Short mmCIF file of C-alpha atoms and ligand atoms in Angstrom, two decimals:
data_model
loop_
_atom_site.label_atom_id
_atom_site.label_comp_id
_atom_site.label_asym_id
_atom_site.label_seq_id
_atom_site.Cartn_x
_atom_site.Cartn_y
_atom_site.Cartn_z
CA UNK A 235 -44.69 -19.68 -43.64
CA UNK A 236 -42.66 -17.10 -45.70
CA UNK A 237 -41.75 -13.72 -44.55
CA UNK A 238 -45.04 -12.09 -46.72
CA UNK A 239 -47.63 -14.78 -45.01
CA UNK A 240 -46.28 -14.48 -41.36
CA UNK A 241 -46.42 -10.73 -41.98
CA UNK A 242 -49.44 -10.59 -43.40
CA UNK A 243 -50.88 -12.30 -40.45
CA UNK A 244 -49.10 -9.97 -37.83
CA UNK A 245 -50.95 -7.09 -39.32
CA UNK A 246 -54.17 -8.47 -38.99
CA UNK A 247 -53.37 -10.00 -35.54
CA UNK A 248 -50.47 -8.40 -33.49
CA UNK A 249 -50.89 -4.31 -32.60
CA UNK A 250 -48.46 -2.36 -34.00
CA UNK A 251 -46.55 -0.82 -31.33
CA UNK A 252 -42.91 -2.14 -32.73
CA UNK A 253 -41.39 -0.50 -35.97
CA UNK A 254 -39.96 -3.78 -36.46
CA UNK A 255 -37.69 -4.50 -39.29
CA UNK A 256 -38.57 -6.37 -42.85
CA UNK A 257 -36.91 -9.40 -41.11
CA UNK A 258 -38.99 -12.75 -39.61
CA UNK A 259 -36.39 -14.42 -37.61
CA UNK A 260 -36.31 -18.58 -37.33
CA UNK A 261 -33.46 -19.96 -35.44
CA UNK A 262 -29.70 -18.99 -33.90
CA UNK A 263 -27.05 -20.48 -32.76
CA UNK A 264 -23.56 -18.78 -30.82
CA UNK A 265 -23.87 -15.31 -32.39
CA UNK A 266 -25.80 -16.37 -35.52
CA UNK A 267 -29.17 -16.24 -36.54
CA UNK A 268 -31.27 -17.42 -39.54
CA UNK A 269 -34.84 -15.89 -40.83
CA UNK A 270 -37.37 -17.62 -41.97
CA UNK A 271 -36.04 -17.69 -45.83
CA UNK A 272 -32.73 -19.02 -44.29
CA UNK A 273 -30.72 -15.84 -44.84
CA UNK A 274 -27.95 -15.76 -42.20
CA UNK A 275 -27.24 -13.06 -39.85
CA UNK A 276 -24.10 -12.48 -37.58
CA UNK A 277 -26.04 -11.07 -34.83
CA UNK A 278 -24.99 -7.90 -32.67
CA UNK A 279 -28.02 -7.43 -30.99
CA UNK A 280 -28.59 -10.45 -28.45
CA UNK A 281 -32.38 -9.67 -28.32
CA UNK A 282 -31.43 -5.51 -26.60
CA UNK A 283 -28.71 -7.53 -24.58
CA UNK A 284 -30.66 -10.53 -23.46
CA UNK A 285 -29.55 -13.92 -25.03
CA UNK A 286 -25.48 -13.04 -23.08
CA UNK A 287 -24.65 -16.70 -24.11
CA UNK A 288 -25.62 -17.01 -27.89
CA UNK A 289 -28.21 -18.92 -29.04
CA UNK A 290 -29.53 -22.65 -28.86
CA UNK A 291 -26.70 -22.47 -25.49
CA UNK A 292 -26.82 -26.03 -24.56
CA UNK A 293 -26.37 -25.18 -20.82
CA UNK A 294 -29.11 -22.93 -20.44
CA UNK A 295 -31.65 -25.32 -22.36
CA UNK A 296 -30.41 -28.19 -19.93
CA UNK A 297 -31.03 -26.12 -17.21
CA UNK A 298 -34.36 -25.04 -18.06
CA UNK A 299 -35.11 -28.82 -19.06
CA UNK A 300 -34.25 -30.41 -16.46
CA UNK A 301 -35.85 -27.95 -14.30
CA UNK A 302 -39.19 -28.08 -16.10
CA UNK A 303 -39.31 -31.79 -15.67
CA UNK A 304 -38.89 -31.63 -11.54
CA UNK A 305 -41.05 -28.34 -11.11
CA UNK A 306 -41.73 -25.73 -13.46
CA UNK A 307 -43.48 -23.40 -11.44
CA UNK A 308 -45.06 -22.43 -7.73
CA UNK A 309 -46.01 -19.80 -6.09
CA UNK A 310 -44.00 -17.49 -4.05
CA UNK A 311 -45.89 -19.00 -1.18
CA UNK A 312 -43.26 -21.74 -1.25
CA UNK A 313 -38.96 -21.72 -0.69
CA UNK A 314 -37.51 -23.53 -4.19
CA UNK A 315 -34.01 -24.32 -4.55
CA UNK A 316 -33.62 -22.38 -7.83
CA UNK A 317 -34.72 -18.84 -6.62
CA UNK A 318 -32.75 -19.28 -2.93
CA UNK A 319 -29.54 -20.20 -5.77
CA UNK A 320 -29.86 -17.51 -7.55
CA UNK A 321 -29.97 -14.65 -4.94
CA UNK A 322 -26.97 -15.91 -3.36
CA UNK A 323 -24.93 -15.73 -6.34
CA UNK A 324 -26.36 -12.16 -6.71
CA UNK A 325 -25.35 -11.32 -3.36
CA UNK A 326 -21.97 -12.74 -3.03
CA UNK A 327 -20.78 -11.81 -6.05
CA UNK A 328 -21.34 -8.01 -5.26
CA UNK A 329 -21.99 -7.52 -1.51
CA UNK A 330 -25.21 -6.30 -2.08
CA UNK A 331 -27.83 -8.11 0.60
CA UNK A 332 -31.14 -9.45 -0.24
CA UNK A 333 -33.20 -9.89 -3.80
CA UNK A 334 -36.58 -9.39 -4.71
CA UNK A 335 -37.43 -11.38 -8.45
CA UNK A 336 -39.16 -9.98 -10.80
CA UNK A 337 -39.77 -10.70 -14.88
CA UNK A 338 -39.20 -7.15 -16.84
CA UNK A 339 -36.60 -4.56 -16.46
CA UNK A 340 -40.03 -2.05 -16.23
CA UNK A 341 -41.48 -4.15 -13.21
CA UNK A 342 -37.58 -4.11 -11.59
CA UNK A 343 -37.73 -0.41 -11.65
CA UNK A 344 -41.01 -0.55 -10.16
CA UNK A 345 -39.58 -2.20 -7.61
CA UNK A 346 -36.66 0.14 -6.67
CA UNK A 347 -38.77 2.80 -6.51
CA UNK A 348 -41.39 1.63 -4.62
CA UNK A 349 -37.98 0.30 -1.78
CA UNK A 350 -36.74 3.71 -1.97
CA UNK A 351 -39.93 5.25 -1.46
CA UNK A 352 -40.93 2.93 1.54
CA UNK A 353 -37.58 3.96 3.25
CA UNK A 354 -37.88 7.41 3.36
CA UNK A 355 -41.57 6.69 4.34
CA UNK A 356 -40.49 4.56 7.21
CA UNK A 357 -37.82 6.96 8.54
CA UNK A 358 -39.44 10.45 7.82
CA UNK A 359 -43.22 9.91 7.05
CA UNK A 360 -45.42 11.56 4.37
CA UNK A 361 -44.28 13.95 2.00
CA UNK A 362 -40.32 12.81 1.23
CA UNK A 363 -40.78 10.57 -1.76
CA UNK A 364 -39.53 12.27 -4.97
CA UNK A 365 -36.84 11.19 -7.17
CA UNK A 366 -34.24 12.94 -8.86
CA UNK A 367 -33.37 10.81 -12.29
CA UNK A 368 -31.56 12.26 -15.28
CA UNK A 369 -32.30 13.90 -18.69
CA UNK A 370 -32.11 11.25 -21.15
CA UNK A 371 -31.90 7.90 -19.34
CA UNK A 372 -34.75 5.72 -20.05
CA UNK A 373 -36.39 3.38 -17.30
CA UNK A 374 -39.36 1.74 -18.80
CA UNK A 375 -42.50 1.50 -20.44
CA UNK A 376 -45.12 1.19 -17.03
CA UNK A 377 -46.71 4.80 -16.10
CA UNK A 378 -44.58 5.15 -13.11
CA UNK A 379 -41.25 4.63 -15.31
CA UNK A 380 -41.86 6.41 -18.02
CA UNK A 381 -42.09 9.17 -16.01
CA UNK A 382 -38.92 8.29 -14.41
CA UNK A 383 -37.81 8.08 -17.29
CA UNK A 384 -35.83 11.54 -18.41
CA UNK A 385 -37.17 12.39 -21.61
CA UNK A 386 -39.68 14.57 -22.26
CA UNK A 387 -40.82 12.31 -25.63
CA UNK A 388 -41.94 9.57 -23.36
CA UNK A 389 -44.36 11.88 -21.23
CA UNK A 390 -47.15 11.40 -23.49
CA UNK A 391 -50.95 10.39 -23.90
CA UNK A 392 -51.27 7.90 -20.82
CA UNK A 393 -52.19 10.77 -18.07
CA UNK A 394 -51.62 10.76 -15.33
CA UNK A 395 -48.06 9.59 -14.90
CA UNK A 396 -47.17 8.69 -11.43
CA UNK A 397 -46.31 11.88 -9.53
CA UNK A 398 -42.97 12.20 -7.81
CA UNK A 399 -39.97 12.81 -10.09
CA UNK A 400 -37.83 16.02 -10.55
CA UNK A 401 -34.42 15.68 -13.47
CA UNK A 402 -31.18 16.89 -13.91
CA UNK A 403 -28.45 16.64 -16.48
CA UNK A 404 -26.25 14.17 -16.60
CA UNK A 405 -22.53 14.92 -15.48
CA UNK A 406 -23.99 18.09 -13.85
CA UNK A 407 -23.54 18.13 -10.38
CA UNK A 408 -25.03 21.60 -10.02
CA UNK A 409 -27.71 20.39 -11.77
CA UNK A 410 -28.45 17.71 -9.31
CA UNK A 411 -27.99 19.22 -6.17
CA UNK A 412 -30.45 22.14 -7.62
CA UNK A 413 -33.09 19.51 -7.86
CA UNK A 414 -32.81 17.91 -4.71
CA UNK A 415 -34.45 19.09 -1.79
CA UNK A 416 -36.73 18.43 1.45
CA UNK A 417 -39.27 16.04 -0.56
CA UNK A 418 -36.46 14.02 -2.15
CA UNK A 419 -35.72 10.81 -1.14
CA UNK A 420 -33.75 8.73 -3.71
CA UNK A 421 -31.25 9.37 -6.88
CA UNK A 422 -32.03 7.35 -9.68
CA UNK A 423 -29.27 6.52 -12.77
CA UNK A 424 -28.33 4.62 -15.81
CA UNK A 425 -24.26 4.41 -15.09
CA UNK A 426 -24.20 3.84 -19.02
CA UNK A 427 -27.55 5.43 -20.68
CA UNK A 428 -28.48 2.82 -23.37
CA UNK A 429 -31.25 3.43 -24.86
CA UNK A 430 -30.40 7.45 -24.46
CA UNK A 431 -27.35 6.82 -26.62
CA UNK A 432 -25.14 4.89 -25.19
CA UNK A 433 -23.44 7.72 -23.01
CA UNK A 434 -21.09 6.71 -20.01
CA UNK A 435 -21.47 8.62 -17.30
CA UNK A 436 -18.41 10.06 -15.89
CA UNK A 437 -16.55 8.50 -12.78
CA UNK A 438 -16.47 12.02 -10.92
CA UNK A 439 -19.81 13.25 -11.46
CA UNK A 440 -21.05 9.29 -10.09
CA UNK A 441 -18.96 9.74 -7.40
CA UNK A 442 -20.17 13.44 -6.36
CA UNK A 443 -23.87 11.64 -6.76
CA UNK A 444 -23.15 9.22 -4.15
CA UNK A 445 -21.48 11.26 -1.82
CA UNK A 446 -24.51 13.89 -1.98
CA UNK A 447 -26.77 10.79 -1.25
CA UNK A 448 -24.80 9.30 1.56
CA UNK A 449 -24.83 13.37 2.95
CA UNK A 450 -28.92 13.78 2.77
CA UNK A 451 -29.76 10.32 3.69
CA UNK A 452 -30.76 9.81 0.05
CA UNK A 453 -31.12 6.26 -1.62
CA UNK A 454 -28.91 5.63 -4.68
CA UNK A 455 -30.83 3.31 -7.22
CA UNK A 456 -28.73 2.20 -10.10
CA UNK A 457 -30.73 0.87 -13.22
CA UNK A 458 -28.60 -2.00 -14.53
CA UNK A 459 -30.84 -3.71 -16.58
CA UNK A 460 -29.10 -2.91 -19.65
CA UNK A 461 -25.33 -2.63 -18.30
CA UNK A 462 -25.74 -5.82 -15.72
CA UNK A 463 -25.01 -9.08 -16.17
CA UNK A 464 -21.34 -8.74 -17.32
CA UNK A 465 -22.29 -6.63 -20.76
CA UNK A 466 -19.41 -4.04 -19.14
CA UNK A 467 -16.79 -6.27 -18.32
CA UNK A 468 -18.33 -6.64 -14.73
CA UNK A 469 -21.10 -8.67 -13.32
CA UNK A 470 -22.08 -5.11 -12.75
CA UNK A 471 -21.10 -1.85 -14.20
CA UNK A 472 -21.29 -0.44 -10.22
CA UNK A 473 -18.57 -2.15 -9.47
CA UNK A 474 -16.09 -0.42 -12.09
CA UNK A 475 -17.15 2.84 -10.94
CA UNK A 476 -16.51 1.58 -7.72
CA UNK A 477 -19.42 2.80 -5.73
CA UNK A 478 -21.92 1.61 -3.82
CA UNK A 479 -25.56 1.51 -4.36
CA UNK A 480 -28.19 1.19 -1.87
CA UNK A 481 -30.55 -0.52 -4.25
CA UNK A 482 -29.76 -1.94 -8.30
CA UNK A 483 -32.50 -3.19 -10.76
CA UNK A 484 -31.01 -5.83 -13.29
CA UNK A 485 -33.39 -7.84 -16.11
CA UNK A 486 -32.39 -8.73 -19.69
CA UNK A 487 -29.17 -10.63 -19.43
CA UNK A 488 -29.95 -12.42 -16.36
CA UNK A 489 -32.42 -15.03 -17.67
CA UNK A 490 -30.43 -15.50 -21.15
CA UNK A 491 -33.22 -15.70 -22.63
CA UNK A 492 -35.83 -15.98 -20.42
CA UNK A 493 -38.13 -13.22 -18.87
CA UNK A 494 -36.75 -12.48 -15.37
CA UNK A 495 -35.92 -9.27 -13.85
CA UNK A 496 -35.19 -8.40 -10.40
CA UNK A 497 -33.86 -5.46 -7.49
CA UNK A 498 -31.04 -6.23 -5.07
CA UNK A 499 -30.70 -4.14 -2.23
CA UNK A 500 -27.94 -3.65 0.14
CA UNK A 501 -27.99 -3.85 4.10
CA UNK A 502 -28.87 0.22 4.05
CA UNK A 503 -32.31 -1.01 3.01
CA UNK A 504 -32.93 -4.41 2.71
CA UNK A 505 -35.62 -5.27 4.83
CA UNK A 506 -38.36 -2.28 3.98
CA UNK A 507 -39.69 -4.13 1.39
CA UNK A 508 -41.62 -6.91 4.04
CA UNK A 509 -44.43 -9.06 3.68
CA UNK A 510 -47.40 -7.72 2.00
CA UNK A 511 -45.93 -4.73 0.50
CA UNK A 512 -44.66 -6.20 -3.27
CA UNK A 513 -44.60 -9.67 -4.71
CA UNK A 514 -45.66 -10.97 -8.42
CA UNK A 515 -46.86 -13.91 -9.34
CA UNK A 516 -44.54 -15.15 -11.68
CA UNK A 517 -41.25 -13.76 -9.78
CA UNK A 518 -38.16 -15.91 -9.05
CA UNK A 519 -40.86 -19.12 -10.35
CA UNK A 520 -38.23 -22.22 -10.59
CA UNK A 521 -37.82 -22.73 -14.34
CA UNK A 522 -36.31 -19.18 -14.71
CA UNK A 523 -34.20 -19.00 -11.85
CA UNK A 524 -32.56 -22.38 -13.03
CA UNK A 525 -31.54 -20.31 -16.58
CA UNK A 526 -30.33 -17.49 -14.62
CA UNK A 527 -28.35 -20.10 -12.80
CA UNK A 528 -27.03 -21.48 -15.73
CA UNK A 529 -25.99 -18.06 -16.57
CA UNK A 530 -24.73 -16.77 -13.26
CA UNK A 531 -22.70 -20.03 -13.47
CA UNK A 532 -20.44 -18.60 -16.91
CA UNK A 533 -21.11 -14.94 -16.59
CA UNK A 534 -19.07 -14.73 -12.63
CA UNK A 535 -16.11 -16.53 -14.07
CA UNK A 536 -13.49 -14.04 -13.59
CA UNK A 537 -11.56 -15.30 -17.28
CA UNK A 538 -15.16 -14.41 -19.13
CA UNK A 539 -16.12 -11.01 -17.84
CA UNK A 540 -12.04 -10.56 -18.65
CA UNK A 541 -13.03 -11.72 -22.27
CA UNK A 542 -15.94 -9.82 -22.71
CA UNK A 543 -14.04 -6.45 -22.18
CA UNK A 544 -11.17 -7.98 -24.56
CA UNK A 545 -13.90 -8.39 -27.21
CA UNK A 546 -15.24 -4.96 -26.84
CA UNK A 547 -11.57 -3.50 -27.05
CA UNK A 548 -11.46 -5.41 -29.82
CA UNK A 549 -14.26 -4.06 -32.20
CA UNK A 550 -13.94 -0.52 -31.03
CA UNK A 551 -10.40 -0.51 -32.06
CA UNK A 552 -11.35 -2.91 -35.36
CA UNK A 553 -13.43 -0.27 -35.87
CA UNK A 554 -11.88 3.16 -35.31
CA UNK A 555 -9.35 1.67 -37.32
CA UNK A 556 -11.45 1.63 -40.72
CA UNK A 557 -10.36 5.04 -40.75
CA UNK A 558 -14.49 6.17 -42.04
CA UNK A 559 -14.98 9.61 -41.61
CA UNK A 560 -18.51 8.12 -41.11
CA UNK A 561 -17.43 7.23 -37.78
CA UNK A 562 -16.93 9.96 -35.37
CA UNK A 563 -16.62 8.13 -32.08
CA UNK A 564 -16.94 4.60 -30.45
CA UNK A 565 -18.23 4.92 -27.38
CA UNK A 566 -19.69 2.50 -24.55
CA UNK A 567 -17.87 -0.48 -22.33
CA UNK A 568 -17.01 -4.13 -23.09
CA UNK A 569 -19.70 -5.21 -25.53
CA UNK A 570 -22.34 -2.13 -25.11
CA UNK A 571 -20.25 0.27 -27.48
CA UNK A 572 -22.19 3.13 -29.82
CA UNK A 573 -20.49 3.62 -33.12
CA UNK A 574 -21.47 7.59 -33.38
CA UNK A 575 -22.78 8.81 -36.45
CA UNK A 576 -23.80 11.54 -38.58
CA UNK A 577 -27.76 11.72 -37.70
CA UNK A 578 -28.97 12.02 -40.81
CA UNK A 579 -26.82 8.86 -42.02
CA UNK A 580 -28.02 6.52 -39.43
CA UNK A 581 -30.58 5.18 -41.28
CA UNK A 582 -28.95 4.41 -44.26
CA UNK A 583 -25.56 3.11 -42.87
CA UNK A 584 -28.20 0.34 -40.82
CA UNK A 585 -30.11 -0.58 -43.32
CA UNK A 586 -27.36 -1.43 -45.95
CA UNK A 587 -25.06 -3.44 -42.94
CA UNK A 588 -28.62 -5.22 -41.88
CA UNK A 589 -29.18 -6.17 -45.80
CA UNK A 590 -25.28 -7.17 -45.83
CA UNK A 591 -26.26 -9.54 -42.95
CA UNK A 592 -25.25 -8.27 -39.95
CA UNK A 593 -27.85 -7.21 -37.27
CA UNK A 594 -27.25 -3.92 -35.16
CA UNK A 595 -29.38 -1.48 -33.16
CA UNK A 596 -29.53 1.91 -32.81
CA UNK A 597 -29.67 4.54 -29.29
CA UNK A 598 -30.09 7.94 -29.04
CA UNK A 599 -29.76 10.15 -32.34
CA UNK A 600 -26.73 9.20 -33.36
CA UNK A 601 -25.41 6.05 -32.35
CA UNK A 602 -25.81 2.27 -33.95
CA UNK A 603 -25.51 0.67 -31.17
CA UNK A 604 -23.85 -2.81 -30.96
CA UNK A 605 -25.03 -5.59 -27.82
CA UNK A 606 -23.46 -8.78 -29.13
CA UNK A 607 -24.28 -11.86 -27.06
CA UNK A 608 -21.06 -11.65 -24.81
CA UNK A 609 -19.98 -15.39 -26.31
CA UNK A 610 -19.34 -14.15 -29.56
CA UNK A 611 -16.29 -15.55 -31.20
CA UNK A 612 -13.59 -13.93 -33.03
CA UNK A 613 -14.29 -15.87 -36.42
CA UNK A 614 -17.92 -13.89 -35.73
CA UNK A 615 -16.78 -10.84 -35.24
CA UNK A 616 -14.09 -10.53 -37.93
CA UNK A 617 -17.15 -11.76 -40.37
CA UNK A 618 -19.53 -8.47 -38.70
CA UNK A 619 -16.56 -6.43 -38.88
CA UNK A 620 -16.07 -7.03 -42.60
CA UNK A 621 -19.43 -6.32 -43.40
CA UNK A 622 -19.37 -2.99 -41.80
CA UNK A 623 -15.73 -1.83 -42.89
CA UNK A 624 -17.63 -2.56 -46.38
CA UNK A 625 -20.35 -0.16 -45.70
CA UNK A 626 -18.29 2.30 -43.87
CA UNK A 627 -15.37 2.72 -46.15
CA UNK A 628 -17.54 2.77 -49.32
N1 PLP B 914 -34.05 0.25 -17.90
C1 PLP B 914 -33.12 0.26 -18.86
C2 PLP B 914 -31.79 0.89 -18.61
C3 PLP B 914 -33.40 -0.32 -20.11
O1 PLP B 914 -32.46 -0.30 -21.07
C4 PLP B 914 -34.66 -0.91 -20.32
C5 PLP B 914 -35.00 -1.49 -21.62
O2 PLP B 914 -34.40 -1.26 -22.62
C6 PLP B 914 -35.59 -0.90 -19.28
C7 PLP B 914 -35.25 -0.32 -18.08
C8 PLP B 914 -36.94 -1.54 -19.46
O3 PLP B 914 -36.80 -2.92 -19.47
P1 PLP B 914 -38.00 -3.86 -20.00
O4 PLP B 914 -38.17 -3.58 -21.44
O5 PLP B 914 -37.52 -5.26 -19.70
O6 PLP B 914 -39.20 -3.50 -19.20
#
């Protein structure tokens, strides 16, 4: 079909919650992708940071193969290989205990709050279950995490939200303390907020977070579904800040590809989530635990997380250096960077590199925000770079 008949069609049959772009998208392969017309795109968007290995990755399609052939799916009545595999690696490659599998980042923060919840329910009874999360972070779509989620934009038409969340600014440790108090029972954070704009938080102010959590007996959730899975140059971005969270939510990345989310506690809290209080049907099923295998397998190498923040060095200094006074700032770790912009310009500036062939993404109100699939090459970059030093330095 061409790109007027498929959209045609959409209109009539898909609802139209997505501004999407004029694009219909075919086929990819590495960092490439092709649209139905077979216009080529170097892509920087990996699906929002979900194909980490490129596209048509032979390993992951073996995996998920060869899987599907032995034993696509059971319930979670049932141990499989696969899904025991899979929390290991989780576990041993950041000290963190015991996983619960999901399939969304929405459902994984679900999940973390329901854990942290549960604790303080366990240990204090009724009454302790709010949590503190910060202006402008962004946590999901489901009525319980949108209202987790900090901005005031995404508190809209589906009342009632889920009780049970107070917020506070972001590198403002005033501000958090001043919203925690008796009924609180958990501190919940982006370490980098993505979809708020691509904003870092700073070391100190994560730092002062935990230690006011460890002092009130407070769970610290950390919401890496956009920063896990090496997109920072880690497995996890936790580990560069070099704390220690009692619970983190992952998704995206982890499958490559494939739906999968899930929430890894540590041994503060691993064992409040027992049988009968969460489970989903489709959670840790075989087939996708064997792609997040086949991930786990190339993301943990120590030589490719060291790549991935080489790349992202890379293009921010590429970058910087076209010397645009469109660019104010490039922001963001390993290959989650925000190239800031003059608001108003956004637009524009995306459209014309998007036409030019090169796919990008935008956070917050200022930032085009760039999630490569962590496997792109140099020769890809250089050829996204030249596109954009085009539009830039025009
Ligand atoms: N949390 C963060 C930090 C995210 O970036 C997103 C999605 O962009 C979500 C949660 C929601 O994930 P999903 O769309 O898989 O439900």
């Amino acid at each position: 079909m061409t790109y007027h008949e498929l959209k045609e069609q959409e209109n009539q049959y898909v609802m139209n919650t997505y501004g999407r772009f004029d694009i219909a998208l075919d086929h990819g392969s590495g960092a490439q992708l092709w649209d139905v017309e077979g216009k080529r795109y170097i892509d920087l968007t990996s699906g929002i940071g979900v194909c980490c290995l490129g596209y048509n990755n032979e390993k992951i399609i073996d995996a998920i193969t060869e899987q599907a052939h032995k034993l696509m799916h059971v319930s979670n009545l049932f141990t499989t290989e696969p899904m025991v595999q899979t929390a290991k690696t989780l576990c041993t490659q950041t000290g963190m205990s015991k996983v619960f599998f999901s399939n969304s980042g929405a459902e994984s923060n679900e999940g973390m709050i329901k854990l942290a919840r549960k604790y303080s329910y366990d240990k204090y009874g009724e009454g302790r279950a709010e949590i503190v999360t910060l202006y402008n972070s962004f946590h999901g779509r489901t009525v319980t995490t949108l209202k987790a989620t900090g901005q005031e934009k995404f508190h809209q038409y589906f009342f009632p939200f889920t009780e049970g969340f107070a917020y506070a600014s972001a590198n403002d440790i005033e501000s958090v303390k001043a919203a925690v108090n008796d009924h609180t029972c958990a501190i919940m954070m982006e370490l980098i907020q993505g979809e708020g704009g691509v904003l870092p938080l700073d070391s100190d102010f994560v730092h002062q977070v935990e230690a006011l959590c460890r002092e009130n007996d407070l769970l610290l959730l950390v919401d890496e579904v956009q920063t896990g899975i090496g997109r920072t140059g880690s497995l996890f971005c936790f580990q560069q800040y070099g704390i220690k969270p009692d619970v983190v939510s992952m998704a995206k990345g982890l499958g490559g590809g494939v739906p999968v989310g899930a929430v890894m506690a540590a041994d503060t809290c691993d064992t409040v989530l027992g049988p009968g209080t969460h489970a989903t049907t489709f959670g840790g099923t075989p087939m996708i635990c064997a792609a997040a295998n086949a991930v786990l397998s190339e993301v943990t190498k120590p030589e490719f997380l060291k790549s991935v923040t080489e790349k992202g060095e890379y293009l921010k200094a590429k970058i910087l250096g076209f010397g645009s006074d469109k660019v104010k700032d490039v922001r963001g770790m390993g290959l989650m960077l925000g190239i800031v912009v003059d608001a108003d310009e956004r637009a524009a500036l995306v459209k014309e590199i998007m036409d030019a062939g090169v796919l990008v993404l935008t956070a917050g109100t200022n930032a085009i925000r760039l999630l490569p699939p962590l496997s792109i090459s140099y020769e890809e970059m250089d050829e996204a770079l030249a596109v954009m030093q085009k539009v830039f330095c025009k």
